[in-house]
Every structure is written in C-alpha cells, then in structure tokens.
C-alpha cells in the first residue's frame, strides 16, 4: 500500500443527477454487451475462416481481444456504480484497475502500430510480404507489444504506490487513472506530471503521427495501382485509419492536457474506453469486403448446419 492511511477511494463518477445515472447505466450496459458481442463475432469469423492465415487478421483477433479486455477493466465497475450507487474501490483494487487499463490499452496501441506496418509491407513491398510478415514475425510482434505494455503499466504503478495519500479519497473520475490519483497525493507531483506527459503523452503523439504518415505514404502509392487493387486496399486501410483517429485523439487530449483540460479527462476517456471499442467491430466488418464475405460463409454455414 502507498504511504498514508487511505484504504479505499470513492469515484465521483460521470453524473450527479440520479435520473441521468439510471438512464446512462442502461445505455452503458447495452454498449458493453454490444462490445462483447461485436468483438466475439469478429473473433469467431476470423478463427472460423481462411482469414486467420493472413497477418492482418491475425493482428485483428488480438485487437478485438484487447478491446474486450480493456473495456472490461472499466465498464462493469462503472455500470454497477451507476445502478447500485456503490462508488467505492479498495486501494489495491484501484491499483489493479489502473495497471490492467494501461496494460490492455498500451497493448492495443502497439498492435495498431503492427497493423500499420503490415499494411505498409503488403502495399509498398508486396514481393517480400510473406517473408517479412511470417507467422513467427507476427507472433513476436504481439509478444513485444505485450512486454512493452507491461513495462509501461508497471512504471505507472510504481509512481502511484510511492505517493502519500493522506487527504481526501474522492477520485474525480469513473475509474482509476494516473492523473486523477496524482491530484489526491499530499505532495508536490508537478515533476511526475511532466514525466507522464513526456512518456505517455508525447509517445502517443509520436505514435499517432507515425501512423498517419505511414498511411499517407500507403495512400500515395495506391494512386499508381489498378482500380480494383486500389479499392480493396482502401477498404482495409480506411478501417485502420478510422480506428486510429477514434482511439488516439481522445488519448492525446487526456495525456497531453492543455491548460485546465484535465477536468475533461472523463469525457475523453469515455471515447477510448467505451465508444471506440463499440465501433471497432462495425468499422472492421462494414468497411471490409473480406470480412463481410467471411461472415457470410461462417455464419450462413452455421445456420445451414443447424437447419440440417
């Protein structure tokens, strides 16, 4: 336990109006169930079709799994708090929630980078694609993503457990994150804020810019391809670009606060913890021809089999 005598924290949550809380509890529950079902459909479709052999969809299975895990660290507690008005969390539970949220979120970021690299190799160096993106390479990229995320999360945990908490225990948020916890510490945390902005914030910006630049290069190369090849590549790249923007922009606004924008953390966090995972399965299925064809084969075959 960190220094000080606090054994639990109280979430102030998103809303104060009781009627709004009940309505949002139902809405978030439906969103969470949709996230679970949507990502489960993506996982089963890829695993049950030939798409599982392709590197891009290999990464997509892990991205969908990370979406479920990431949202599950936050959403169940948020929904329960809104329903039963139980806004407390133990100190150890808070640290665990922060660790897993950062672990799954960071893993998702690294997998998005791996997916961008996969598209770059597929479109810019197609002759070397099967060699460069072998299954062993894909496996190593996923392992490296998990290791990098683990180190990132561990650093945040070490920062928090060394802080003294001896004042209020009210967290102005709906889950345990590092900036809201730093506000509660009864010590000067300005240096730590700078460290977090420098590591997490700047890293998020650089990663986002690298992804945007890589997709600009890819799109410029696609101009020289045939209309059919260009259309197919755009359908997959368009999905990636949409997901990157939906995930990274709120993340950057959260971890690179401008002025008093830290007070808007809860609104920004809602985008990357609930909204982005909700739309990801739709984006990757509705905008992707291969996924739509695979879904017809997998799910229509299942229905035919049940009918027999």
PDB file of C-alpha atoms in Angstrom:
ATOM      1  CA  UNK A   1       0.000   0.000   0.000  1.00  0.00           C
ATOM      2  CA  UNK A   2       1.092   3.544  -0.664  1.00  0.00           C
ATOM      3  CA  UNK A   3       2.103   5.913   2.112  1.00  0.00           C
ATOM      4  CA  UNK A   4      -0.757   7.352   4.129  1.00  0.00           C
ATOM      5  CA  UNK A   5      -3.760   5.727   5.758  1.00  0.00           C
ATOM      6  CA  UNK A   6      -6.221   5.532   2.842  1.00  0.00           C
ATOM      7  CA  UNK A   7      -7.638   2.049   2.304  1.00  0.00           C
ATOM      8  CA  UNK A   8     -10.262   2.900  -0.311  1.00  0.00           C
ATOM      9  CA  UNK A   9     -11.245   5.537  -2.851  1.00  0.00           C
ATOM     10  CA  UNK A  10     -14.611   6.975  -3.854  1.00  0.00           C
ATOM     11  CA  UNK A  11     -15.436   7.654  -7.508  1.00  0.00           C
ATOM     12  CA  UNK A  12     -17.304  10.908  -8.122  1.00  0.00           C
ATOM     13  CA  UNK A  13     -18.362   9.397 -11.441  1.00  0.00           C
ATOM     14  CA  UNK A  14     -19.660  10.969 -14.615  1.00  0.00           C
ATOM     15  CA  UNK A  15     -23.004  12.373 -13.449  1.00  0.00           C
ATOM     16  CA  UNK A  16     -24.680  13.677 -10.305  1.00  0.00           C
ATOM     17  CA  UNK A  17     -28.308  13.636 -11.437  1.00  0.00           C
ATOM     18  CA  UNK A  18     -29.991  10.389 -10.270  1.00  0.00           C
ATOM     19  CA  UNK A  19     -32.306  10.131 -13.284  1.00  0.00           C
ATOM     20  CA  UNK A  20     -29.384  10.600 -15.661  1.00  0.00           C
ATOM     21  CA  UNK A  21     -27.435   7.928 -13.777  1.00  0.00           C
ATOM     22  CA  UNK A  22     -30.177   5.322 -14.226  1.00  0.00           C
ATOM     23  CA  UNK A  23     -30.601   6.116 -17.909  1.00  0.00           C
ATOM     24  CA  UNK A  24     -26.851   6.009 -18.549  1.00  0.00           C
ATOM     25  CA  UNK A  25     -26.489   2.768 -16.577  1.00  0.00           C
ATOM     26  CA  UNK A  26     -28.863   1.068 -19.020  1.00  0.00           C
ATOM     27  CA  UNK A  27     -27.166   2.736 -22.001  1.00  0.00           C
ATOM     28  CA  UNK A  28     -23.659   1.712 -20.895  1.00  0.00           C
ATOM     29  CA  UNK A  29     -24.849  -1.827 -20.161  1.00  0.00           C
ATOM     30  CA  UNK A  30     -26.232  -2.120 -23.689  1.00  0.00           C
ATOM     31  CA  UNK A  31     -22.995  -0.669 -25.081  1.00  0.00           C
ATOM     32  CA  UNK A  32     -20.900  -3.140 -23.072  1.00  0.00           C
ATOM     33  CA  UNK A  33     -22.985  -6.092 -24.262  1.00  0.00           C
ATOM     34  CA  UNK A  34     -22.683  -4.806 -27.844  1.00  0.00           C
ATOM     35  CA  UNK A  35     -18.886  -4.556 -27.426  1.00  0.00           C
ATOM     36  CA  UNK A  36     -18.714  -8.148 -26.162  1.00  0.00           C
ATOM     37  CA  UNK A  37     -20.987  -9.488 -28.930  1.00  0.00           C
ATOM     38  CA  UNK A  38     -19.397  -7.442 -31.722  1.00  0.00           C
ATOM     39  CA  UNK A  39     -15.852  -8.439 -30.898  1.00  0.00           C
ATOM     40  CA  UNK A  40     -16.909 -12.051 -30.340  1.00  0.00           C
ATOM     41  CA  UNK A  41     -18.386 -12.078 -33.851  1.00  0.00           C
ATOM     42  CA  UNK A  42     -15.093 -10.727 -35.238  1.00  0.00           C
ATOM     43  CA  UNK A  43     -13.064 -13.349 -33.346  1.00  0.00           C
ATOM     44  CA  UNK A  44     -15.273 -16.290 -34.394  1.00  0.00           C
ATOM     45  CA  UNK A  45     -15.442 -15.075 -38.010  1.00  0.00           C
ATOM     46  CA  UNK A  46     -11.656 -14.842 -38.329  1.00  0.00           C
ATOM     47  CA  UNK A  47     -10.945 -18.080 -36.471  1.00  0.00           C
ATOM     48  CA  UNK A  48     -13.568 -19.955 -38.467  1.00  0.00           C
ATOM     49  CA  UNK A  49     -12.426 -18.784 -41.900  1.00  0.00           C
ATOM     50  CA  UNK A  50      -9.347 -18.628 -44.104  1.00  0.00           C
ATOM     51  CA  UNK A  51      -8.712 -15.070 -42.842  1.00  0.00           C
ATOM     52  CA  UNK A  52      -6.903 -16.460 -39.787  1.00  0.00           C
ATOM     53  CA  UNK A  53      -3.983 -17.323 -42.080  1.00  0.00           C
ATOM     54  CA  UNK A  54      -3.457 -13.680 -43.065  1.00  0.00           C
ATOM     55  CA  UNK A  55      -1.230 -11.476 -40.833  1.00  0.00           C
ATOM     56  CA  UNK A  56      -3.636  -8.514 -40.839  1.00  0.00           C
ATOM     57  CA  UNK A  57      -6.470 -10.601 -39.434  1.00  0.00           C
ATOM     58  CA  UNK A  58      -4.122 -12.344 -37.033  1.00  0.00           C
ATOM     59  CA  UNK A  59      -3.479  -8.905 -35.519  1.00  0.00           C
ATOM     60  CA  UNK A  60      -7.176  -8.040 -35.725  1.00  0.00           C
ATOM     61  CA  UNK A  61      -8.081 -11.014 -33.496  1.00  0.00           C
ATOM     62  CA  UNK A  62      -5.739  -9.692 -30.818  1.00  0.00           C
ATOM     63  CA  UNK A  63      -7.031  -6.146 -31.282  1.00  0.00           C
ATOM     64  CA  UNK A  64     -10.603  -7.373 -30.731  1.00  0.00           C
ATOM     65  CA  UNK A  65      -9.495  -9.374 -27.688  1.00  0.00           C
ATOM     66  CA  UNK A  66      -7.713  -6.302 -26.274  1.00  0.00           C
ATOM     67  CA  UNK A  67     -10.851  -4.221 -26.867  1.00  0.00           C
ATOM     68  CA  UNK A  68     -12.882  -6.648 -24.752  1.00  0.00           C
ATOM     69  CA  UNK A  69     -10.243  -6.813 -22.002  1.00  0.00           C
ATOM     70  CA  UNK A  70      -9.667  -3.046 -21.957  1.00  0.00           C
ATOM     71  CA  UNK A  71     -13.364  -2.204 -21.715  1.00  0.00           C
ATOM     72  CA  UNK A  72     -13.926  -4.957 -19.135  1.00  0.00           C
ATOM     73  CA  UNK A  73     -11.470  -3.318 -16.727  1.00  0.00           C
ATOM     74  CA  UNK A  74     -13.651  -0.199 -16.649  1.00  0.00           C
ATOM     75  CA  UNK A  75     -17.220  -0.794 -17.851  1.00  0.00           C
ATOM     76  CA  UNK A  76     -18.526  -3.400 -15.308  1.00  0.00           C
ATOM     77  CA  UNK A  77     -17.489  -1.250 -12.336  1.00  0.00           C
ATOM     78  CA  UNK A  78     -18.930   1.887 -13.975  1.00  0.00           C
ATOM     79  CA  UNK A  79     -22.258   0.171 -14.694  1.00  0.00           C
ATOM     80  CA  UNK A  80     -22.542  -1.307 -11.182  1.00  0.00           C
ATOM     81  CA  UNK A  81     -21.746   2.062  -9.611  1.00  0.00           C
ATOM     82  CA  UNK A  82     -24.483   3.744 -11.659  1.00  0.00           C
ATOM     83  CA  UNK A  83     -27.044   1.040 -10.835  1.00  0.00           C
ATOM     84  CA  UNK A  84     -26.465   0.466  -7.102  1.00  0.00           C
ATOM     85  CA  UNK A  85     -24.717   3.732  -6.140  1.00  0.00           C
ATOM     86  CA  UNK A  86     -21.678   1.857  -4.793  1.00  0.00           C
ATOM     87  CA  UNK A  87     -18.845   4.157  -5.817  1.00  0.00           C
ATOM     88  CA  UNK A  88     -16.057   2.828  -3.623  1.00  0.00           C
ATOM     89  CA  UNK A  89     -12.999   0.816  -4.638  1.00  0.00           C
ATOM     90  CA  UNK A  90     -10.235  -0.538  -2.433  1.00  0.00           C
ATOM     91  CA  UNK A  91      -6.692   0.799  -2.699  1.00  0.00           C
ATOM     92  CA  UNK A  92      -5.411  -2.498  -4.121  1.00  0.00           C
ATOM     93  CA  UNK A  93      -8.397  -2.724  -6.474  1.00  0.00           C
ATOM     94  CA  UNK A  94      -7.685   0.793  -7.725  1.00  0.00           C
ATOM     95  CA  UNK A  95      -4.028  -0.002  -8.414  1.00  0.00           C
ATOM     96  CA  UNK A  96      -5.021  -3.228 -10.184  1.00  0.00           C
ATOM     97  CA  UNK A  97      -7.617  -1.430 -12.332  1.00  0.00           C
ATOM     98  CA  UNK A  98      -5.088   1.222 -13.353  1.00  0.00           C
ATOM     99  CA  UNK A  99      -2.469  -1.425 -14.202  1.00  0.00           C
ATOM    100  CA  UNK A 100      -4.796  -3.529 -16.368  1.00  0.00           C
ATOM    101  CA  UNK A 101      -6.346  -0.498 -18.088  1.00  0.00           C
ATOM    102  CA  UNK A 102      -2.898   0.767 -19.081  1.00  0.00           C
ATOM    103  CA  UNK A 103      -1.679  -2.732 -19.978  1.00  0.00           C
ATOM    104  CA  UNK A 104      -4.554  -3.565 -22.329  1.00  0.00           C
ATOM    105  CA  UNK A 105      -4.704  -0.013 -23.710  1.00  0.00           C
ATOM    106  CA  UNK A 106      -0.966   0.124 -24.439  1.00  0.00           C
ATOM    107  CA  UNK A 107      -1.043  -3.361 -25.995  1.00  0.00           C
ATOM    108  CA  UNK A 108      -3.806  -2.147 -28.286  1.00  0.00           C
ATOM    109  CA  UNK A 109      -1.685   0.850 -29.328  1.00  0.00           C
ATOM    110  CA  UNK A 110       1.288  -1.371 -30.187  1.00  0.00           C
ATOM    111  CA  UNK A 111      -0.939  -3.778 -32.134  1.00  0.00           C
ATOM    112  CA  UNK A 112      -2.313  -0.846 -34.148  1.00  0.00           C
ATOM    113  CA  UNK A 113       1.303   0.018 -34.993  1.00  0.00           C
ATOM    114  CA  UNK A 114       1.935  -3.597 -36.044  1.00  0.00           C
ATOM    115  CA  UNK A 115      -1.177  -3.490 -38.247  1.00  0.00           C
ATOM    116  CA  UNK A 116       0.058  -0.292 -39.918  1.00  0.00           C
ATOM    117  CA  UNK A 117       3.436  -1.931 -40.550  1.00  0.00           C
ATOM    118  CA  UNK A 118       1.653  -4.956 -42.016  1.00  0.00           C
ATOM    119  CA  UNK A 119      -0.308  -2.765 -44.455  1.00  0.00           C
ATOM    120  CA  UNK A 120       2.856  -0.855 -45.366  1.00  0.00           C
ATOM    121  CA  UNK A 121       4.721  -4.056 -46.260  1.00  0.00           C
ATOM    122  CA  UNK A 122       1.698  -5.523 -48.089  1.00  0.00           C
ATOM    123  CA  UNK A 123       1.248  -2.454 -50.306  1.00  0.00           C
ATOM    124  CA  UNK A 124       4.763  -1.000 -50.605  1.00  0.00           C
ATOM    125  CA  UNK A 125       6.796  -4.248 -50.659  1.00  0.00           C
ATOM    126  CA  UNK A 126       4.344  -6.918 -51.851  1.00  0.00           C
ATOM    127  CA  UNK A 127       7.037  -9.280 -53.203  1.00  0.00           C
ATOM    128  CA  UNK A 128       8.595  -9.583 -49.728  1.00  0.00           C
ATOM    129  CA  UNK A 129       5.305  -9.654 -47.820  1.00  0.00           C
ATOM    130  CA  UNK A 130       5.085 -13.375 -46.979  1.00  0.00           C
ATOM    131  CA  UNK A 131       8.725 -13.436 -45.870  1.00  0.00           C
ATOM    132  CA  UNK A 132       8.622 -10.190 -43.887  1.00  0.00           C
ATOM    133  CA  UNK A 133       5.256 -10.886 -42.219  1.00  0.00           C
ATOM    134  CA  UNK A 134       5.693 -14.591 -41.488  1.00  0.00           C
ATOM    135  CA  UNK A 135       3.641 -16.130 -38.680  1.00  0.00           C
ATOM    136  CA  UNK A 136       6.727 -16.154 -36.450  1.00  0.00           C
ATOM    137  CA  UNK A 137       7.257 -12.420 -37.029  1.00  0.00           C
ATOM    138  CA  UNK A 138       3.581 -11.721 -36.252  1.00  0.00           C
ATOM    139  CA  UNK A 139       3.828 -13.778 -33.084  1.00  0.00           C
ATOM    140  CA  UNK A 140       6.960 -11.886 -31.994  1.00  0.00           C
ATOM    141  CA  UNK A 141       5.279  -8.520 -32.670  1.00  0.00           C
ATOM    142  CA  UNK A 142       2.338  -9.473 -30.436  1.00  0.00           C
ATOM    143  CA  UNK A 143       4.705 -10.663 -27.680  1.00  0.00           C
ATOM    144  CA  UNK A 144       6.747  -7.446 -27.975  1.00  0.00           C
ATOM    145  CA  UNK A 145       3.510  -5.434 -27.732  1.00  0.00           C
ATOM    146  CA  UNK A 146       2.556  -7.204 -24.507  1.00  0.00           C
ATOM    147  CA  UNK A 147       6.045  -6.771 -22.996  1.00  0.00           C
ATOM    148  CA  UNK A 148       6.140  -3.072 -23.884  1.00  0.00           C
ATOM    149  CA  UNK A 149       2.666  -2.572 -22.407  1.00  0.00           C
ATOM    150  CA  UNK A 150       3.633  -4.442 -19.240  1.00  0.00           C
ATOM    151  CA  UNK A 151       6.662  -2.188 -18.684  1.00  0.00           C
ATOM    152  CA  UNK A 152       4.561   0.919 -19.389  1.00  0.00           C
ATOM    153  CA  UNK A 153       1.898  -0.150 -16.867  1.00  0.00           C
ATOM    154  CA  UNK A 154       4.458  -1.125 -14.240  1.00  0.00           C
ATOM    155  CA  UNK A 155       6.056   2.343 -14.401  1.00  0.00           C
ATOM    156  CA  UNK A 156       2.664   3.955 -13.698  1.00  0.00           C
ATOM    157  CA  UNK A 157       2.028   1.608 -10.771  1.00  0.00           C
ATOM    158  CA  UNK A 158       5.446   2.353  -9.241  1.00  0.00           C
ATOM    159  CA  UNK A 159       4.732   6.093  -9.485  1.00  0.00           C
ATOM    160  CA  UNK A 160       1.407   5.770  -7.632  1.00  0.00           C
ATOM    161  CA  UNK A 161       2.388   3.288  -4.885  1.00  0.00           C
ATOM    162  CA  UNK A 162       5.187   5.609  -3.754  1.00  0.00           C
ATOM    163  CA  UNK A 163       2.828   8.553  -3.264  1.00  0.00           C
ATOM    164  CA  UNK A 164       1.407   9.562   0.139  1.00  0.00           C
ATOM    165  CA  UNK A 165      -2.417   9.742   0.222  1.00  0.00           C
ATOM    166  CA  UNK A 166      -3.425  11.491   3.429  1.00  0.00           C
ATOM    167  CA  UNK A 167      -6.208  13.864   2.384  1.00  0.00           C
ATOM    168  CA  UNK A 168      -9.457  13.336   0.522  1.00  0.00           C
ATOM    169  CA  UNK A 169     -10.132   9.952  -1.061  1.00  0.00           C
ATOM    170  CA  UNK A 170     -12.583  11.201  -3.717  1.00  0.00           C
ATOM    171  CA  UNK A 171     -11.438  10.500  -7.294  1.00  0.00           C
ATOM    172  CA  UNK A 172     -12.954  12.889  -9.835  1.00  0.00           C
ATOM    173  CA  UNK A 173     -13.331  10.145 -12.422  1.00  0.00           C
ATOM    174  CA  UNK A 174     -15.203   6.889 -13.080  1.00  0.00           C
ATOM    175  CA  UNK A 175     -12.126   4.643 -12.957  1.00  0.00           C
ATOM    176  CA  UNK A 176      -8.625   4.739 -11.506  1.00  0.00           C
ATOM    177  CA  UNK A 177      -6.213   6.584 -13.760  1.00  0.00           C
ATOM    178  CA  UNK A 178      -2.925   8.238 -13.025  1.00  0.00           C
ATOM    179  CA  UNK A 179      -3.828  11.946 -13.353  1.00  0.00           C
ATOM    180  CA  UNK A 180      -6.892  11.794 -11.037  1.00  0.00           C
ATOM    181  CA  UNK A 181      -4.804   9.866  -8.476  1.00  0.00           C
ATOM    182  CA  UNK A 182      -1.949  12.376  -8.658  1.00  0.00           C
ATOM    183  CA  UNK A 183      -4.448  15.102  -7.683  1.00  0.00           C
ATOM    184  CA  UNK A 184      -5.103  13.289  -4.377  1.00  0.00           C
ATOM    185  CA  UNK A 185      -1.466  12.958  -3.337  1.00  0.00           C
ATOM    186  CA  UNK A 186      -0.425  15.208  -0.464  1.00  0.00           C
ATOM    187  CA  UNK A 187       2.935  16.053  -2.029  1.00  0.00           C
ATOM    188  CA  UNK A 188       4.239  18.048  -4.965  1.00  0.00           C
ATOM    189  CA  UNK A 189       3.544  15.974  -8.097  1.00  0.00           C
ATOM    190  CA  UNK A 190       4.464  18.511 -10.774  1.00  0.00           C
ATOM    191  CA  UNK A 191       7.614  16.613 -11.746  1.00  0.00           C
ATOM    192  CA  UNK A 192       5.641  13.371 -12.038  1.00  0.00           C
ATOM    193  CA  UNK A 193       3.029  15.065 -14.234  1.00  0.00           C
ATOM    194  CA  UNK A 194       5.826  16.254 -16.532  1.00  0.00           C
ATOM    195  CA  UNK A 195       7.276  12.710 -16.639  1.00  0.00           C
ATOM    196  CA  UNK A 196       3.892  11.190 -17.529  1.00  0.00           C
ATOM    197  CA  UNK A 197       3.183  13.816 -20.196  1.00  0.00           C
ATOM    198  CA  UNK A 198       6.675  13.265 -21.607  1.00  0.00           C
ATOM    199  CA  UNK A 199       6.361   9.475 -21.691  1.00  0.00           C
ATOM    200  CA  UNK A 200       2.709   8.610 -22.266  1.00  0.00           C
ATOM    201  CA  UNK A 201       1.562  11.864 -23.879  1.00  0.00           C
ATOM    202  CA  UNK A 202       4.475  12.509 -26.218  1.00  0.00           C
ATOM    203  CA  UNK A 203       4.702   8.791 -27.062  1.00  0.00           C
ATOM    204  CA  UNK A 204       1.012   8.844 -28.026  1.00  0.00           C
ATOM    205  CA  UNK A 205       1.541  11.895 -30.252  1.00  0.00           C
ATOM    206  CA  UNK A 206       4.633  10.433 -31.934  1.00  0.00           C
ATOM    207  CA  UNK A 207       2.899   7.085 -32.483  1.00  0.00           C
ATOM    208  CA  UNK A 208      -0.169   8.822 -33.899  1.00  0.00           C
ATOM    209  CA  UNK A 209       1.941  10.958 -36.249  1.00  0.00           C
ATOM    210  CA  UNK A 210       3.957   7.907 -37.359  1.00  0.00           C
ATOM    211  CA  UNK A 211       0.738   6.038 -38.132  1.00  0.00           C
ATOM    212  CA  UNK A 212      -0.754   8.971 -40.035  1.00  0.00           C
ATOM    213  CA  UNK A 213       2.450   9.453 -42.076  1.00  0.00           C
ATOM    214  CA  UNK A 214       2.637   5.723 -42.862  1.00  0.00           C
ATOM    215  CA  UNK A 215      -0.943   5.721 -44.134  1.00  0.00           C
ATOM    216  CA  UNK A 216      -0.293   8.876 -46.194  1.00  0.00           C
ATOM    217  CA  UNK A 217       2.621   7.050 -47.857  1.00  0.00           C
ATOM    218  CA  UNK A 218       0.437   3.995 -48.427  1.00  0.00           C
ATOM    219  CA  UNK A 219      -2.379   6.075 -49.937  1.00  0.00           C
ATOM    220  CA  UNK A 220       0.053   7.910 -52.225  1.00  0.00           C
ATOM    221  CA  UNK A 221       1.393   4.580 -53.513  1.00  0.00           C
ATOM    222  CA  UNK A 222      -2.149   3.292 -54.084  1.00  0.00           C
ATOM    223  CA  UNK A 223      -2.679   6.023 -56.696  1.00  0.00           C
ATOM    224  CA  UNK A 224      -0.490   4.014 -59.089  1.00  0.00           C
ATOM    225  CA  UNK A 225      -2.397   0.737 -58.611  1.00  0.00           C
ATOM    226  CA  UNK A 226      -5.292  -0.663 -60.624  1.00  0.00           C
ATOM    227  CA  UNK A 227      -8.785   0.449 -59.654  1.00  0.00           C
ATOM    228  CA  UNK A 228      -9.671  -2.997 -58.228  1.00  0.00           C
ATOM    229  CA  UNK A 229      -6.470  -3.272 -56.186  1.00  0.00           C
ATOM    230  CA  UNK A 230      -6.861   0.311 -55.016  1.00  0.00           C
ATOM    231  CA  UNK A 231     -10.459  -0.274 -53.945  1.00  0.00           C
ATOM    232  CA  UNK A 232      -9.584  -3.398 -51.929  1.00  0.00           C
ATOM    233  CA  UNK A 233      -6.584  -1.771 -50.246  1.00  0.00           C
ATOM    234  CA  UNK A 234      -8.585   1.361 -49.421  1.00  0.00           C
ATOM    235  CA  UNK A 235     -11.299  -0.725 -47.756  1.00  0.00           C
ATOM    236  CA  UNK A 236      -8.775  -2.161 -45.276  1.00  0.00           C
ATOM    237  CA  UNK A 237      -6.648   0.982 -44.848  1.00  0.00           C
ATOM    238  CA  UNK A 238      -9.766   3.098 -44.409  1.00  0.00           C
ATOM    239  CA  UNK A 239     -10.816   0.898 -41.481  1.00  0.00           C
ATOM    240  CA  UNK A 240      -7.396   1.220 -39.843  1.00  0.00           C
ATOM    241  CA  UNK A 241      -7.271   4.993 -40.277  1.00  0.00           C
ATOM    242  CA  UNK A 242     -10.748   5.446 -38.775  1.00  0.00           C
ATOM    243  CA  UNK A 243      -9.863   3.319 -35.723  1.00  0.00           C
ATOM    244  CA  UNK A 244      -6.533   5.137 -35.242  1.00  0.00           C
ATOM    245  CA  UNK A 245      -8.238   8.543 -35.185  1.00  0.00           C
ATOM    246  CA  UNK A 246     -11.051   7.382 -32.851  1.00  0.00           C
ATOM    247  CA  UNK A 247      -8.609   5.869 -30.372  1.00  0.00           C
ATOM    248  CA  UNK A 248      -5.641   8.245 -30.432  1.00  0.00           C
ATOM    249  CA  UNK A 249      -7.217  11.708 -30.494  1.00  0.00           C
ATOM    250  CA  UNK A 250      -9.084  11.347 -27.145  1.00  0.00           C
ATOM    251  CA  UNK A 251      -5.989   9.617 -25.712  1.00  0.00           C
ATOM    252  CA  UNK A 252      -3.757  12.531 -26.686  1.00  0.00           C
ATOM    253  CA  UNK A 253      -6.178  15.087 -25.205  1.00  0.00           C
ATOM    254  CA  UNK A 254      -6.162  13.052 -21.966  1.00  0.00           C
ATOM    255  CA  UNK A 255      -2.409  12.629 -21.525  1.00  0.00           C
ATOM    256  CA  UNK A 256      -1.281  15.939 -23.035  1.00  0.00           C
ATOM    257  CA  UNK A 257      -3.517  18.307 -21.027  1.00  0.00           C
ATOM    258  CA  UNK A 258      -3.687  21.894 -22.227  1.00  0.00           C
ATOM    259  CA  UNK A 259      -4.465  24.481 -19.550  1.00  0.00           C
ATOM    260  CA  UNK A 260      -7.261  23.110 -17.370  1.00  0.00           C
ATOM    261  CA  UNK A 261      -8.309  20.388 -19.835  1.00  0.00           C
ATOM    262  CA  UNK A 262      -7.531  17.744 -17.206  1.00  0.00           C
ATOM    263  CA  UNK A 263     -11.046  18.369 -15.954  1.00  0.00           C
ATOM    264  CA  UNK A 264     -12.341  16.923 -19.235  1.00  0.00           C
ATOM    265  CA  UNK A 265     -10.485  13.623 -18.704  1.00  0.00           C
ATOM    266  CA  UNK A 266     -13.746  11.783 -18.033  1.00  0.00           C
ATOM    267  CA  UNK A 267     -15.276  12.839 -21.346  1.00  0.00           C
ATOM    268  CA  UNK A 268     -12.153  11.981 -23.356  1.00  0.00           C
ATOM    269  CA  UNK A 269     -11.733   8.669 -21.514  1.00  0.00           C
ATOM    270  CA  UNK A 270     -15.286   7.683 -22.429  1.00  0.00           C
ATOM    271  CA  UNK A 271     -14.259   7.750 -26.096  1.00  0.00           C
ATOM    272  CA  UNK A 272     -11.372   5.293 -25.840  1.00  0.00           C
ATOM    273  CA  UNK A 273     -12.860   3.059 -23.127  1.00  0.00           C
ATOM    274  CA  UNK A 274     -16.418   2.671 -24.492  1.00  0.00           C
ATOM    275  CA  UNK A 275     -17.104   4.392 -27.801  1.00  0.00           C
ATOM    276  CA  UNK A 276     -14.049   3.272 -29.821  1.00  0.00           C
ATOM    277  CA  UNK A 277     -14.359  -0.419 -28.751  1.00  0.00           C
ATOM    278  CA  UNK A 278     -18.066  -0.235 -29.612  1.00  0.00           C
ATOM    279  CA  UNK A 279     -17.473   0.979 -33.164  1.00  0.00           C
ATOM    280  CA  UNK A 280     -14.316  -1.027 -33.941  1.00  0.00           C
ATOM    281  CA  UNK A 281     -16.167  -4.264 -34.871  1.00  0.00           C
ATOM    282  CA  UNK A 282     -18.576  -2.285 -37.077  1.00  0.00           C
ATOM    283  CA  UNK A 283     -15.732  -0.444 -38.796  1.00  0.00           C
ATOM    284  CA  UNK A 284     -13.768  -3.628 -39.485  1.00  0.00           C
ATOM    285  CA  UNK A 285     -16.803  -5.537 -40.781  1.00  0.00           C
ATOM    286  CA  UNK A 286     -18.900  -2.976 -42.662  1.00  0.00           C
ATOM    287  CA  UNK A 287     -15.916  -1.337 -44.391  1.00  0.00           C
ATOM    288  CA  UNK A 288     -14.031  -4.555 -45.151  1.00  0.00           C
ATOM    289  CA  UNK A 289     -15.062  -6.727 -48.101  1.00  0.00           C
ATOM    290  CA  UNK A 290     -13.039  -9.763 -46.948  1.00  0.00           C
ATOM    291  CA  UNK A 291     -14.648  -9.665 -43.503  1.00  0.00           C
ATOM    292  CA  UNK A 292     -18.148  -9.358 -44.948  1.00  0.00           C
ATOM    293  CA  UNK A 293     -17.559 -12.348 -47.251  1.00  0.00           C
ATOM    294  CA  UNK A 294     -16.074 -14.384 -44.398  1.00  0.00           C
ATOM    295  CA  UNK A 295     -19.030 -13.548 -42.143  1.00  0.00           C
ATOM    296  CA  UNK A 296     -21.477 -14.770 -44.785  1.00  0.00           C
ATOM    297  CA  UNK A 297     -19.592 -18.060 -45.130  1.00  0.00           C
ATOM    298  CA  UNK A 298     -19.064 -18.692 -41.400  1.00  0.00           C
ATOM    299  CA  UNK A 299     -22.466 -17.619 -40.085  1.00  0.00           C
ATOM    300  CA  UNK A 300     -24.561 -18.799 -43.034  1.00  0.00           C
ATOM    301  CA  UNK A 301     -22.896 -22.211 -42.901  1.00  0.00           C
ATOM    302  CA  UNK A 302     -23.688 -22.425 -39.183  1.00  0.00           C
ATOM    303  CA  UNK A 303     -27.368 -21.684 -39.880  1.00  0.00           C
ATOM    304  CA  UNK A 304     -27.474 -24.264 -42.668  1.00  0.00           C
ATOM    305  CA  UNK A 305     -25.853 -26.809 -40.392  1.00  0.00           C
ATOM    306  CA  UNK A 306     -28.384 -26.100 -37.642  1.00  0.00           C
ATOM    307  CA  UNK A 307     -31.211 -26.462 -40.181  1.00  0.00           C
ATOM    308  CA  UNK A 308     -29.986 -29.917 -41.180  1.00  0.00           C
TER     309      UNK A 308
END
